[in-house]
Amino acid sequence: GDSVTQMEGPVTLSEEAFLTINCTYTATGYPSLFWYVQYPGEGLQLLLKATKADDKGSNKGFEATYRKETTSFHLEKGSVQVSDSAVYFCALLSNDYKLSFGAGTTVTVRA
Amino acid sequence: ETGVTQSPTHLIKTRGQQVTLRCSSQSGHNTVSWYQQALGQGPQFIFQYYREEENGRGNFPPRFSGLQFPNYSSELNVNALELDDSALYLCASRLDSRRGYTFGSGTRLTVV
């Protein structure tokens, strides 16, 4: 079945450092890809999405490009802030209804 | 927009009991999905409803059931609770297939 594999954490960075979280997927057809963020004690917030190959999703300085040839959707941010500390989930939408999530990557940014 | 609201926020139940979790979606959101998120893991798809009919189900036993109502609210019912049912339960809804899902803050269920 469809699945997502993302980089294991935790990841600890200093403020203004570069962040990359790797995400690869296995899917039949052409899924839509997402990154969600979860702050402590809260639900999931959509960070960005891409619906077809070569699309680039971006939001709040984060970017991810849908790479069909490598089945990847890596998340990047050039300069992280303490407020970016959270758990990040890569997900794919298959068959137009089911979201499949990775296990999540915990990111901690130190001042 | 009022977002997706879930209630209660926290709940403690005893093994073998039944529980009902509630979700109120945004007006017009005909699609609602429920997910189970165990501690330290990603959310797992339980099922989805579209216009009050179940139209997709994950790998969960029949004791997990749901309802969706015309007023864009929904319920997740779990019978015969087991210790492993302890998790954060998330409700998510969307307006149509072109848009992403909006998630609620979840209900933290603890089974003792």
mmCIF file with all atom_site columns, C-alpha atoms in Angstrom:
data_model
loop_
_atom_site.group_PDB
_atom_site.id
_atom_site.type_symbol
_atom_site.label_atom_id
_atom_site.label_alt_id
_atom_site.label_comp_id
_atom_site.label_asym_id
_atom_site.label_entity_id
_atom_site.label_seq_id
_atom_site.pdbx_PDB_ins_code
_atom_site.Cartn_x
_atom_site.Cartn_y
_atom_site.Cartn_z
_atom_site.occupancy
_atom_site.B_iso_or_equiv
_atom_site.pdbx_formal_charge
_atom_site.auth_seq_id
_atom_site.auth_comp_id
_atom_site.auth_asym_id
_atom_site.auth_atom_id
_atom_site.pdbx_PDB_model_num
ATOM 1   C CA . GLY A 1 1   ? 0.000   0.000  0.000   1.00 0.00 ? 1   GLY A CA 1
ATOM 2   C CA . ASP A 1 2   ? 0.884   3.651  -0.106  1.00 0.00 ? 2   ASP A CA 1
ATOM 3   C CA . SER A 1 3   ? 3.433   4.751  2.480   1.00 0.00 ? 3   SER A CA 1
ATOM 4   C CA . VAL A 1 4   ? 5.724   7.559  3.538   1.00 0.00 ? 4   VAL A CA 1
ATOM 5   C CA . THR A 1 5   ? 9.195   7.303  5.044   1.00 0.00 ? 5   THR A CA 1
ATOM 6   C CA . GLN A 1 6   ? 10.718  10.353 6.645   1.00 0.00 ? 6   GLN A CA 1
ATOM 7   C CA . MET A 1 7   ? 13.994  11.125 8.323   1.00 0.00 ? 7   MET A CA 1
ATOM 8   C CA . GLU A 1 8   ? 14.122  10.033 11.913  1.00 0.00 ? 8   GLU A CA 1
ATOM 9   C CA . GLY A 1 9   ? 14.786  12.606 14.567  1.00 0.00 ? 9   GLY A CA 1
ATOM 10  C CA . PRO A 1 10  ? 15.191  14.226 16.807  1.00 0.00 ? 10  PRO A CA 1
ATOM 11  C CA . VAL A 1 11  ? 16.908  17.078 15.026  1.00 0.00 ? 11  VAL A CA 1
ATOM 12  C CA . THR A 1 12  ? 18.498  19.834 17.098  1.00 0.00 ? 12  THR A CA 1
ATOM 13  C CA . LEU A 1 13  ? 19.661  23.032 15.445  1.00 0.00 ? 13  LEU A CA 1
ATOM 14  C CA . SER A 1 14  ? 20.857  26.477 16.362  1.00 0.00 ? 14  SER A CA 1
ATOM 15  C CA . GLU A 1 15  ? 18.860  29.513 15.338  1.00 0.00 ? 15  GLU A CA 1
ATOM 16  C CA . GLU A 1 16  ? 19.489  30.618 11.733  1.00 0.00 ? 16  GLU A CA 1
ATOM 17  C CA . ALA A 1 17  ? 20.769  27.171 10.751  1.00 0.00 ? 17  ALA A CA 1
ATOM 18  C CA . PHE A 1 18  ? 19.599  25.372 7.591   1.00 0.00 ? 18  PHE A CA 1
ATOM 19  C CA . LEU A 1 19  ? 16.976  22.666 8.052   1.00 0.00 ? 19  LEU A CA 1
ATOM 20  C CA . THR A 1 20  ? 16.340  19.683 5.803   1.00 0.00 ? 20  THR A CA 1
ATOM 21  C CA . ILE A 1 21  ? 13.954  16.836 6.585   1.00 0.00 ? 21  ILE A CA 1
ATOM 22  C CA . ASN A 1 22  ? 13.985  14.014 4.063   1.00 0.00 ? 22  ASN A CA 1
ATOM 23  C CA . CYS A 1 23  ? 10.779  12.371 2.922   1.00 0.00 ? 23  CYS A CA 1
ATOM 24  C CA . THR A 1 24  ? 10.272  9.618  0.364   1.00 0.00 ? 24  THR A CA 1
ATOM 25  C CA . TYR A 1 25  ? 7.075   7.917  -0.635  1.00 0.00 ? 25  TYR A CA 1
ATOM 26  C CA . THR A 1 26  ? 5.672   4.797  -2.242  1.00 0.00 ? 26  THR A CA 1
ATOM 27  C CA . ALA A 1 27  ? 2.384   5.142  -4.049  1.00 0.00 ? 27  ALA A CA 1
ATOM 28  C CA . THR A 1 28  ? 0.409   3.926  -6.998  1.00 0.00 ? 28  THR A CA 1
ATOM 29  C CA . GLY A 1 29  ? -0.828  6.635  -9.278  1.00 0.00 ? 29  GLY A CA 1
ATOM 30  C CA . TYR A 1 30  ? -0.104  10.278 -8.648  1.00 0.00 ? 30  TYR A CA 1
ATOM 31  C CA . PRO A 1 31  ? -0.639  11.266 -5.038  1.00 0.00 ? 31  PRO A CA 1
ATOM 32  C CA . SER A 1 32  ? -0.707  14.757 -3.608  1.00 0.00 ? 32  SER A CA 1
ATOM 33  C CA . LEU A 1 33  ? 2.037   15.439 -1.063  1.00 0.00 ? 33  LEU A CA 1
ATOM 34  C CA . PHE A 1 34  ? 1.904   17.470 2.125   1.00 0.00 ? 34  PHE A CA 1
ATOM 35  C CA . TRP A 1 35  ? 3.912   18.646 5.076   1.00 0.00 ? 35  TRP A CA 1
ATOM 36  C CA . TYR A 1 36  ? 2.055   19.126 8.337   1.00 0.00 ? 36  TYR A CA 1
ATOM 37  C CA . VAL A 1 37  ? 3.419   20.636 11.554  1.00 0.00 ? 37  VAL A CA 1
ATOM 38  C CA . GLN A 1 38  ? 2.329   19.797 15.092  1.00 0.00 ? 38  GLN A CA 1
ATOM 39  C CA . TYR A 1 39  ? 3.145   22.035 18.021  1.00 0.00 ? 39  TYR A CA 1
ATOM 40  C CA . PRO A 1 40  ? 3.082   20.596 21.564  1.00 0.00 ? 40  PRO A CA 1
ATOM 41  C CA . GLY A 1 41  ? -0.424  19.753 22.722  1.00 0.00 ? 41  GLY A CA 1
ATOM 42  C CA . GLU A 1 42  ? -2.023  20.754 19.440  1.00 0.00 ? 42  GLU A CA 1
ATOM 43  C CA . GLY A 1 43  ? -3.437  19.155 16.318  1.00 0.00 ? 43  GLY A CA 1
ATOM 44  C CA . LEU A 1 44  ? -1.893  19.203 12.869  1.00 0.00 ? 44  LEU A CA 1
ATOM 45  C CA . GLN A 1 45  ? -1.499  22.337 10.787  1.00 0.00 ? 45  GLN A CA 1
ATOM 46  C CA . LEU A 1 46  ? -0.986  22.208 7.053   1.00 0.00 ? 46  LEU A CA 1
ATOM 47  C CA . LEU A 1 47  ? 2.405   23.735 6.280   1.00 0.00 ? 47  LEU A CA 1
ATOM 48  C CA . LEU A 1 48  ? 2.564   23.277 2.504   1.00 0.00 ? 48  LEU A CA 1
ATOM 49  C CA . LYS A 1 49  ? 1.432   21.005 -0.290  1.00 0.00 ? 49  LYS A CA 1
ATOM 50  C CA . ALA A 1 50  ? 2.155   19.975 -3.886  1.00 0.00 ? 50  ALA A CA 1
ATOM 51  C CA . THR A 1 51  ? -0.319  18.226 -6.121  1.00 0.00 ? 51  THR A CA 1
ATOM 52  C CA . LYS A 1 52  ? 1.776   17.170 -9.108  1.00 0.00 ? 52  LYS A CA 1
ATOM 53  C CA . ALA A 1 53  ? 5.341   16.424 -10.161 1.00 0.00 ? 53  ALA A CA 1
ATOM 54  C CA . ASP A 1 54  ? 7.782   19.369 -10.093 1.00 0.00 ? 54  ASP A CA 1
ATOM 55  C CA . ASP A 1 55  ? 5.365   21.500 -8.072  1.00 0.00 ? 55  ASP A CA 1
ATOM 56  C CA . LYS A 1 56  ? 7.019   23.464 -5.289  1.00 0.00 ? 56  LYS A CA 1
ATOM 57  C CA . GLY A 1 57  ? 5.049   24.117 -2.137  1.00 0.00 ? 57  GLY A CA 1
ATOM 58  C CA . SER A 1 58  ? 6.138   26.988 0.085   1.00 0.00 ? 58  SER A CA 1
ATOM 59  C CA . ASN A 1 59  ? 4.971   28.704 3.259   1.00 0.00 ? 59  ASN A CA 1
ATOM 60  C CA . LYS A 1 60  ? 6.587   30.631 6.128   1.00 0.00 ? 60  LYS A CA 1
ATOM 61  C CA . GLY A 1 61  ? 10.047  30.204 4.599   1.00 0.00 ? 61  GLY A CA 1
ATOM 62  C CA . PHE A 1 62  ? 9.653   26.430 4.216   1.00 0.00 ? 62  PHE A CA 1
ATOM 63  C CA . GLU A 1 63  ? 9.834   24.808 0.788   1.00 0.00 ? 63  GLU A CA 1
ATOM 64  C CA . ALA A 1 64  ? 9.430   21.324 -0.663  1.00 0.00 ? 64  ALA A CA 1
ATOM 65  C CA . THR A 1 65  ? 9.501   20.131 -4.279  1.00 0.00 ? 65  THR A CA 1
ATOM 66  C CA . TYR A 1 66  ? 7.559   17.122 -5.558  1.00 0.00 ? 66  TYR A CA 1
ATOM 67  C CA . ARG A 1 67  ? 10.185  14.932 -7.241  1.00 0.00 ? 67  ARG A CA 1
ATOM 68  C CA . LYS A 1 68  ? 8.562   12.058 -9.100  1.00 0.00 ? 68  LYS A CA 1
ATOM 69  C CA . GLU A 1 69  ? 11.843  10.619 -10.394 1.00 0.00 ? 69  GLU A CA 1
ATOM 70  C CA . THR A 1 70  ? 13.181  10.171 -6.853  1.00 0.00 ? 70  THR A CA 1
ATOM 71  C CA . THR A 1 71  ? 9.744   9.813  -5.187  1.00 0.00 ? 71  THR A CA 1
ATOM 72  C CA . SER A 1 72  ? 10.748  12.474 -2.698  1.00 0.00 ? 72  SER A CA 1
ATOM 73  C CA . PHE A 1 73  ? 9.336   15.596 -1.057  1.00 0.00 ? 73  PHE A CA 1
ATOM 74  C CA . HIS A 1 74  ? 12.100  16.929 1.173   1.00 0.00 ? 74  HIS A CA 1
ATOM 75  C CA . LEU A 1 75  ? 11.328  19.880 3.449   1.00 0.00 ? 75  LEU A CA 1
ATOM 76  C CA . GLU A 1 76  ? 13.825  22.751 3.660   1.00 0.00 ? 76  GLU A CA 1
ATOM 77  C CA . LYS A 1 77  ? 14.168  26.061 5.427   1.00 0.00 ? 77  LYS A CA 1
ATOM 78  C CA . GLY A 1 78  ? 17.130  28.336 5.036   1.00 0.00 ? 78  GLY A CA 1
ATOM 79  C CA . SER A 1 79  ? 17.159  29.978 8.473   1.00 0.00 ? 79  SER A CA 1
ATOM 80  C CA . VAL A 1 80  ? 15.222  28.438 11.328  1.00 0.00 ? 80  VAL A CA 1
ATOM 81  C CA . GLN A 1 81  ? 13.869  30.222 14.375  1.00 0.00 ? 81  GLN A CA 1
ATOM 82  C CA . VAL A 1 82  ? 13.106  29.001 17.883  1.00 0.00 ? 82  VAL A CA 1
ATOM 83  C CA . SER A 1 83  ? 9.412   29.195 16.981  1.00 0.00 ? 83  SER A CA 1
ATOM 84  C CA . ASP A 1 84  ? 9.965   26.473 14.328  1.00 0.00 ? 84  ASP A CA 1
ATOM 85  C CA . SER A 1 85  ? 10.460  23.896 17.083  1.00 0.00 ? 85  SER A CA 1
ATOM 86  C CA . ALA A 1 86  ? 7.759   21.300 16.474  1.00 0.00 ? 86  ALA A CA 1
ATOM 87  C CA . VAL A 1 87  ? 7.078   17.857 15.030  1.00 0.00 ? 87  VAL A CA 1
ATOM 88  C CA . TYR A 1 88  ? 6.928   17.746 11.231  1.00 0.00 ? 88  TYR A CA 1
ATOM 89  C CA . PHE A 1 89  ? 4.974   15.119 9.313   1.00 0.00 ? 89  PHE A CA 1
ATOM 90  C CA . CYS A 1 90  ? 5.234   14.260 5.656   1.00 0.00 ? 90  CYS A CA 1
ATOM 91  C CA . ALA A 1 91  ? 2.018   12.857 4.181   1.00 0.00 ? 91  ALA A CA 1
ATOM 92  C CA . LEU A 1 92  ? 0.514   11.727 0.922   1.00 0.00 ? 92  LEU A CA 1
ATOM 93  C CA . LEU A 1 93  ? -3.101  11.724 -0.202  1.00 0.00 ? 93  LEU A CA 1
ATOM 94  C CA . SER A 1 94  ? -4.067  8.628  -2.121  1.00 0.00 ? 94  SER A CA 1
ATOM 95  C CA . ASN A 1 95  ? -7.307  7.638  -3.800  1.00 0.00 ? 95  ASN A CA 1
ATOM 96  C CA . ASP A 1 96  ? -8.548  11.126 -3.058  1.00 0.00 ? 96  ASP A CA 1
ATOM 97  C CA . TYR A 1 97  ? -9.404  10.450 0.545   1.00 0.00 ? 97  TYR A CA 1
ATOM 98  C CA . LYS A 1 98  ? -6.805  8.788  2.761   1.00 0.00 ? 98  LYS A CA 1
ATOM 99  C CA . LEU A 1 99  ? -3.814  10.626 4.178   1.00 0.00 ? 99  LEU A CA 1
ATOM 100 C CA . SER A 1 100 ? -0.811  8.400  4.903   1.00 0.00 ? 100 SER A CA 1
ATOM 101 C CA . PHE A 1 101 ? 1.666   9.956  7.321   1.00 0.00 ? 101 PHE A CA 1
ATOM 102 C CA . GLY A 1 102 ? 5.295   9.404  8.111   1.00 0.00 ? 102 GLY A CA 1
ATOM 103 C CA . ALA A 1 103 ? 6.331   8.813  11.714  1.00 0.00 ? 103 ALA A CA 1
ATOM 104 C CA . GLY A 1 104 ? 7.205   12.460 12.257  1.00 0.00 ? 104 GLY A CA 1
ATOM 105 C CA . THR A 1 105 ? 10.454  14.316 12.866  1.00 0.00 ? 105 THR A CA 1
ATOM 106 C CA . THR A 1 106 ? 10.933  16.311 16.046  1.00 0.00 ? 106 THR A CA 1
ATOM 107 C CA . VAL A 1 107 ? 12.846  19.537 15.461  1.00 0.00 ? 107 VAL A CA 1
ATOM 108 C CA . THR A 1 108 ? 14.276  21.612 18.304  1.00 0.00 ? 108 THR A CA 1
ATOM 109 C CA . VAL A 1 109 ? 15.817  24.986 17.570  1.00 0.00 ? 109 VAL A CA 1
ATOM 110 C CA . ARG A 1 110 ? 18.077  26.491 20.239  1.00 0.00 ? 110 ARG A CA 1
ATOM 111 C CA . ALA A 1 111 ? 18.521  30.225 20.681  1.00 0.00 ? 111 ALA A CA 1
ATOM 112 C CA . GLU B 2 1   ? -14.266 30.384 9.478   1.00 0.00 ? 1   GLU B CA 1
ATOM 113 C CA . THR B 2 2   ? -14.597 28.642 12.842  1.00 0.00 ? 2   THR B CA 1
ATOM 114 C CA . GLY B 2 3   ? -12.169 25.801 12.174  1.00 0.00 ? 3   GLY B CA 1
ATOM 115 C CA . VAL B 2 4   ? -12.568 22.237 13.360  1.00 0.00 ? 4   VAL B CA 1
ATOM 116 C CA . THR B 2 5   ? -13.545 21.795 16.995  1.00 0.00 ? 5   THR B CA 1
ATOM 117 C CA . GLN B 2 6   ? -13.234 18.547 18.932  1.00 0.00 ? 6   GLN B CA 1
ATOM 118 C CA . SER B 2 7   ? -14.644 17.595 22.302  1.00 0.00 ? 7   SER B CA 1
ATOM 119 C CA . PRO B 2 8   ? -13.738 16.665 24.908  1.00 0.00 ? 8   PRO B CA 1
ATOM 120 C CA . THR B 2 9   ? -10.059 17.615 24.896  1.00 0.00 ? 9   THR B CA 1
ATOM 121 C CA . HIS B 2 10  ? -9.126  14.918 27.386  1.00 0.00 ? 10  HIS B CA 1
ATOM 122 C CA . LEU B 2 11  ? -10.883 11.768 28.520  1.00 0.00 ? 11  LEU B CA 1
ATOM 123 C CA . ILE B 2 12  ? -10.103 8.847  30.802  1.00 0.00 ? 12  ILE B CA 1
ATOM 124 C CA . LYS B 2 13  ? -12.005 5.577  30.382  1.00 0.00 ? 13  LYS B CA 1
ATOM 125 C CA . THR B 2 14  ? -11.780 2.103  31.814  1.00 0.00 ? 14  THR B CA 1
ATOM 126 C CA . ARG B 2 15  ? -10.985 -0.939 29.697  1.00 0.00 ? 15  ARG B CA 1
ATOM 127 C CA . GLY B 2 16  ? -14.176 -2.459 28.292  1.00 0.00 ? 16  GLY B CA 1
ATOM 128 C CA . GLN B 2 17  ? -16.132 0.778  28.338  1.00 0.00 ? 17  GLN B CA 1
ATOM 129 C CA . GLN B 2 18  ? -17.500 2.639  25.332  1.00 0.00 ? 18  GLN B CA 1
ATOM 130 C CA . VAL B 2 19  ? -16.591 6.181  24.302  1.00 0.00 ? 19  VAL B CA 1
ATOM 131 C CA . THR B 2 20  ? -17.974 8.806  21.919  1.00 0.00 ? 20  THR B CA 1
ATOM 132 C CA . LEU B 2 21  ? -15.768 11.568 20.602  1.00 0.00 ? 21  LEU B CA 1
ATOM 133 C CA . ARG B 2 22  ? -17.223 14.564 18.827  1.00 0.00 ? 22  ARG B CA 1
ATOM 134 C CA . CYS B 2 23  ? -16.125 16.853 16.042  1.00 0.00 ? 23  CYS B CA 1
ATOM 135 C CA . SER B 2 24  ? -17.652 20.007 14.620  1.00 0.00 ? 24  SER B CA 1
ATOM 136 C CA . SER B 2 25  ? -16.437 20.895 11.148  1.00 0.00 ? 25  SER B CA 1
ATOM 137 C CA . GLN B 2 26  ? -16.598 24.101 9.187   1.00 0.00 ? 26  GLN B CA 1
ATOM 138 C CA . SER B 2 27  ? -19.793 24.839 7.296   1.00 0.00 ? 27  SER B CA 1
ATOM 139 C CA . GLY B 2 28  ? -19.738 23.247 3.854   1.00 0.00 ? 28  GLY B CA 1
ATOM 140 C CA . HIS B 2 29  ? -17.102 20.659 4.723   1.00 0.00 ? 29  HIS B CA 1
ATOM 141 C CA . ASN B 2 30  ? -18.817 17.547 3.425   1.00 0.00 ? 30  ASN B CA 1
ATOM 142 C CA . THR B 2 31  ? -15.837 15.276 3.996   1.00 0.00 ? 31  THR B CA 1
ATOM 143 C CA . VAL B 2 32  ? -14.650 14.330 7.472   1.00 0.00 ? 32  VAL B CA 1
ATOM 144 C CA . SER B 2 33  ? -11.938 11.862 8.424   1.00 0.00 ? 33  SER B CA 1
ATOM 145 C CA . TRP B 2 34  ? -10.804 10.461 11.747  1.00 0.00 ? 34  TRP B CA 1
ATOM 146 C CA . TYR B 2 35  ? -7.243  9.531  12.661  1.00 0.00 ? 35  TYR B CA 1
ATOM 147 C CA . GLN B 2 36  ? -5.613  7.827  15.629  1.00 0.00 ? 36  GLN B CA 1
ATOM 148 C CA . GLN B 2 37  ? -2.215  9.113  16.710  1.00 0.00 ? 37  GLN B CA 1
ATOM 149 C CA . ALA B 2 38  ? -0.355  6.996  19.235  1.00 0.00 ? 38  ALA B CA 1
ATOM 150 C CA . LEU B 2 39  ? 2.349   8.679  21.264  1.00 0.00 ? 39  LEU B CA 1
ATOM 151 C CA . GLY B 2 40  ? 5.444   9.375  19.178  1.00 0.00 ? 40  GLY B CA 1
ATOM 152 C CA . GLN B 2 41  ? 3.879   8.159  15.947  1.00 0.00 ? 41  GLN B CA 1
ATOM 153 C CA . GLY B 2 42  ? 2.197   9.579  12.887  1.00 0.00 ? 42  GLY B CA 1
ATOM 154 C CA . PRO B 2 43  ? -1.595  9.622  12.600  1.00 0.00 ? 43  PRO B CA 1
ATOM 155 C CA . GLN B 2 44  ? -3.258  6.468  11.282  1.00 0.00 ? 44  GLN B CA 1
ATOM 156 C CA . PHE B 2 45  ? -6.388  6.700  9.129   1.00 0.00 ? 45  PHE B CA 1
ATOM 157 C CA . ILE B 2 46  ? -9.495  5.224  10.781  1.00 0.00 ? 46  ILE B CA 1
ATOM 158 C CA . PHE B 2 47  ? -12.278 6.103  8.343   1.00 0.00 ? 47  PHE B CA 1
ATOM 159 C CA . GLN B 2 48  ? -13.825 8.854  6.284   1.00 0.00 ? 48  GLN B CA 1
ATOM 160 C CA . TYR B 2 49  ? -17.372 10.065 5.745   1.00 0.00 ? 49  TYR B CA 1
ATOM 161 C CA . TYR B 2 50  ? -18.739 11.981 2.788   1.00 0.00 ? 50  TYR B CA 1
ATOM 162 C CA . ARG B 2 51  ? -22.248 13.387 3.005   1.00 0.00 ? 51  ARG B CA 1
ATOM 163 C CA . GLU B 2 52  ? -23.112 11.087 5.900   1.00 0.00 ? 52  GLU B CA 1
ATOM 164 C CA . GLU B 2 53  ? -21.898 7.892  4.209   1.00 0.00 ? 53  GLU B CA 1
ATOM 165 C CA . GLU B 2 54  ? -18.696 6.043  5.069   1.00 0.00 ? 54  GLU B CA 1
ATOM 166 C CA . ASN B 2 55  ? -16.564 6.017  1.910   1.00 0.00 ? 55  ASN B CA 1
ATOM 167 C CA . GLY B 2 56  ? -13.219 4.761  3.151   1.00 0.00 ? 56  GLY B CA 1
ATOM 168 C CA . ARG B 2 57  ? -11.843 2.772  6.046   1.00 0.00 ? 57  ARG B CA 1
ATOM 169 C CA . GLY B 2 58  ? -8.399  1.994  7.387   1.00 0.00 ? 58  GLY B CA 1
ATOM 170 C CA . ASN B 2 59  ? -7.173  -1.076 9.193   1.00 0.00 ? 59  ASN B CA 1
ATOM 171 C CA . PHE B 2 60  ? -9.290  -0.712 12.324  1.00 0.00 ? 60  PHE B CA 1
ATOM 172 C CA . PRO B 2 61  ? -11.734 -3.277 13.774  1.00 0.00 ? 61  PRO B CA 1
ATOM 173 C CA . PRO B 2 62  ? -15.531 -2.838 13.592  1.00 0.00 ? 62  PRO B CA 1
ATOM 174 C CA . ARG B 2 63  ? -15.680 -1.657 17.211  1.00 0.00 ? 63  ARG B CA 1
ATOM 175 C CA . PHE B 2 64  ? -14.509 1.671  15.759  1.00 0.00 ? 64  PHE B CA 1
ATOM 176 C CA . SER B 2 65  ? -17.558 3.252  14.164  1.00 0.00 ? 65  SER B CA 1
ATOM 177 C CA . GLY B 2 66  ? -18.704 6.698  13.184  1.00 0.00 ? 66  GLY B CA 1
ATOM 178 C CA . LEU B 2 67  ? -21.505 8.982  12.196  1.00 0.00 ? 67  LEU B CA 1
ATOM 179 C CA . GLN B 2 68  ? -21.687 12.192 10.244  1.00 0.00 ? 68  GLN B CA 1
ATOM 180 C CA . PHE B 2 69  ? -24.608 14.588 10.582  1.00 0.00 ? 69  PHE B CA 1
ATOM 181 C CA . PRO B 2 70  ? -26.166 17.137 8.193   1.00 0.00 ? 70  PRO B CA 1
ATOM 182 C CA . ASN B 2 71  ? -24.919 20.015 10.353  1.00 0.00 ? 71  ASN B CA 1
ATOM 183 C CA . TYR B 2 72  ? -21.257 19.106 9.566   1.00 0.00 ? 72  TYR B CA 1
ATOM 184 C CA . SER B 2 73  ? -20.688 17.487 12.949  1.00 0.00 ? 73  SER B CA 1
ATOM 185 C CA . SER B 2 74  ? -19.490 13.927 13.376  1.00 0.00 ? 74  SER B CA 1
ATOM 186 C CA . GLU B 2 75  ? -18.792 11.276 15.983  1.00 0.00 ? 75  GLU B CA 1
ATOM 187 C CA . LEU B 2 76  ? -16.270 8.540  16.527  1.00 0.00 ? 76  LEU B CA 1
ATOM 188 C CA . ASN B 2 77  ? -17.506 5.686  18.697  1.00 0.00 ? 77  ASN B CA 1
ATOM 189 C CA . VAL B 2 78  ? -15.241 3.048  20.150  1.00 0.00 ? 78  VAL B CA 1
ATOM 190 C CA . ASN B 2 79  ? -16.711 0.012  21.913  1.00 0.00 ? 79  ASN B CA 1
ATOM 191 C CA . ALA B 2 80  ? -15.008 -2.435 24.255  1.00 0.00 ? 80  ALA B CA 1
ATOM 192 C CA . LEU B 2 81  ? -12.062 -0.143 24.886  1.00 0.00 ? 81  LEU B CA 1
ATOM 193 C CA . GLU B 2 82  ? -8.611  -1.682 25.102  1.00 0.00 ? 82  GLU B CA 1
ATOM 194 C CA . LEU B 2 83  ? -5.473  -0.252 26.674  1.00 0.00 ? 83  LEU B CA 1
ATOM 195 C CA . ASP B 2 84  ? -3.927  0.155  23.206  1.00 0.00 ? 84  ASP B CA 1
ATOM 196 C CA . ASP B 2 85  ? -6.743  2.513  22.246  1.00 0.00 ? 85  ASP B CA 1
ATOM 197 C CA . SER B 2 86  ? -5.034  5.173  24.342  1.00 0.00 ? 86  SER B CA 1
ATOM 198 C CA . ALA B 2 87  ? -4.065  7.859  21.820  1.00 0.00 ? 87  ALA B CA 1
ATOM 199 C CA . LEU B 2 88  ? -4.804  11.285 20.416  1.00 0.00 ? 88  LEU B CA 1
ATOM 200 C CA . TYR B 2 89  ? -7.826  11.121 18.118  1.00 0.00 ? 89  TYR B CA 1
ATOM 201 C CA . LEU B 2 90  ? -7.882  13.704 15.363  1.00 0.00 ? 90  LEU B CA 1
ATOM 202 C CA . CYS B 2 91  ? -10.772 14.845 13.230  1.00 0.00 ? 91  CYS B CA 1
ATOM 203 C CA . ALA B 2 92  ? -10.079 16.431 9.850   1.00 0.00 ? 92  ALA B CA 1
ATOM 204 C CA . SER B 2 93  ? -12.440 17.941 7.300   1.00 0.00 ? 93  SER B CA 1
ATOM 205 C CA . ARG B 2 94  ? -12.281 19.575 3.910   1.00 0.00 ? 94  ARG B CA 1
ATOM 206 C CA . LEU B 2 95  ? -14.513 21.457 1.518   1.00 0.00 ? 95  LEU B CA 1
ATOM 207 C CA . ASP B 2 96  ? -13.563 19.566 -1.633  1.00 0.00 ? 96  ASP B CA 1
ATOM 208 C CA . SER B 2 97  ? -10.812 17.438 -3.144  1.00 0.00 ? 97  SER B CA 1
ATOM 209 C CA . ARG B 2 98  ? -8.786  20.439 -4.303  1.00 0.00 ? 98  ARG B CA 1
ATOM 210 C CA . ARG B 2 99  ? -8.181  21.639 -0.775  1.00 0.00 ? 99  ARG B CA 1
ATOM 211 C CA . GLY B 2 100 ? -6.172  20.262 2.090   1.00 0.00 ? 100 GLY B CA 1
ATOM 212 C CA . TYR B 2 101 ? -7.706  18.910 5.243   1.00 0.00 ? 101 TYR B CA 1
ATOM 213 C CA . THR B 2 102 ? -8.157  21.117 8.296   1.00 0.00 ? 102 THR B CA 1
ATOM 214 C CA . PHE B 2 103 ? -7.416  19.269 11.520  1.00 0.00 ? 103 PHE B CA 1
ATOM 215 C CA . GLY B 2 104 ? -8.876  19.773 14.962  1.00 0.00 ? 104 GLY B CA 1
ATOM 216 C CA . SER B 2 105 ? -6.725  19.868 18.082  1.00 0.00 ? 105 SER B CA 1
ATOM 217 C CA . GLY B 2 106 ? -7.715  16.348 18.983  1.00 0.00 ? 106 GLY B CA 1
ATOM 218 C CA . THR B 2 107 ? -9.095  14.399 21.926  1.00 0.00 ? 107 THR B CA 1
ATOM 219 C CA . ARG B 2 108 ? -6.552  12.724 24.185  1.00 0.00 ? 108 ARG B CA 1
ATOM 220 C CA . LEU B 2 109 ? -8.070  9.377  25.249  1.00 0.00 ? 109 LEU B CA 1
ATOM 221 C CA . THR B 2 110 ? -6.496  7.407  28.067  1.00 0.00 ? 110 THR B CA 1
ATOM 222 C CA . VAL B 2 111 ? -7.731  3.877  28.751  1.00 0.00 ? 111 VAL B CA 1
ATOM 223 C CA . VAL B 2 112 ? -6.862  2.474  32.157  1.00 0.00 ? 112 VAL B CA 1
#
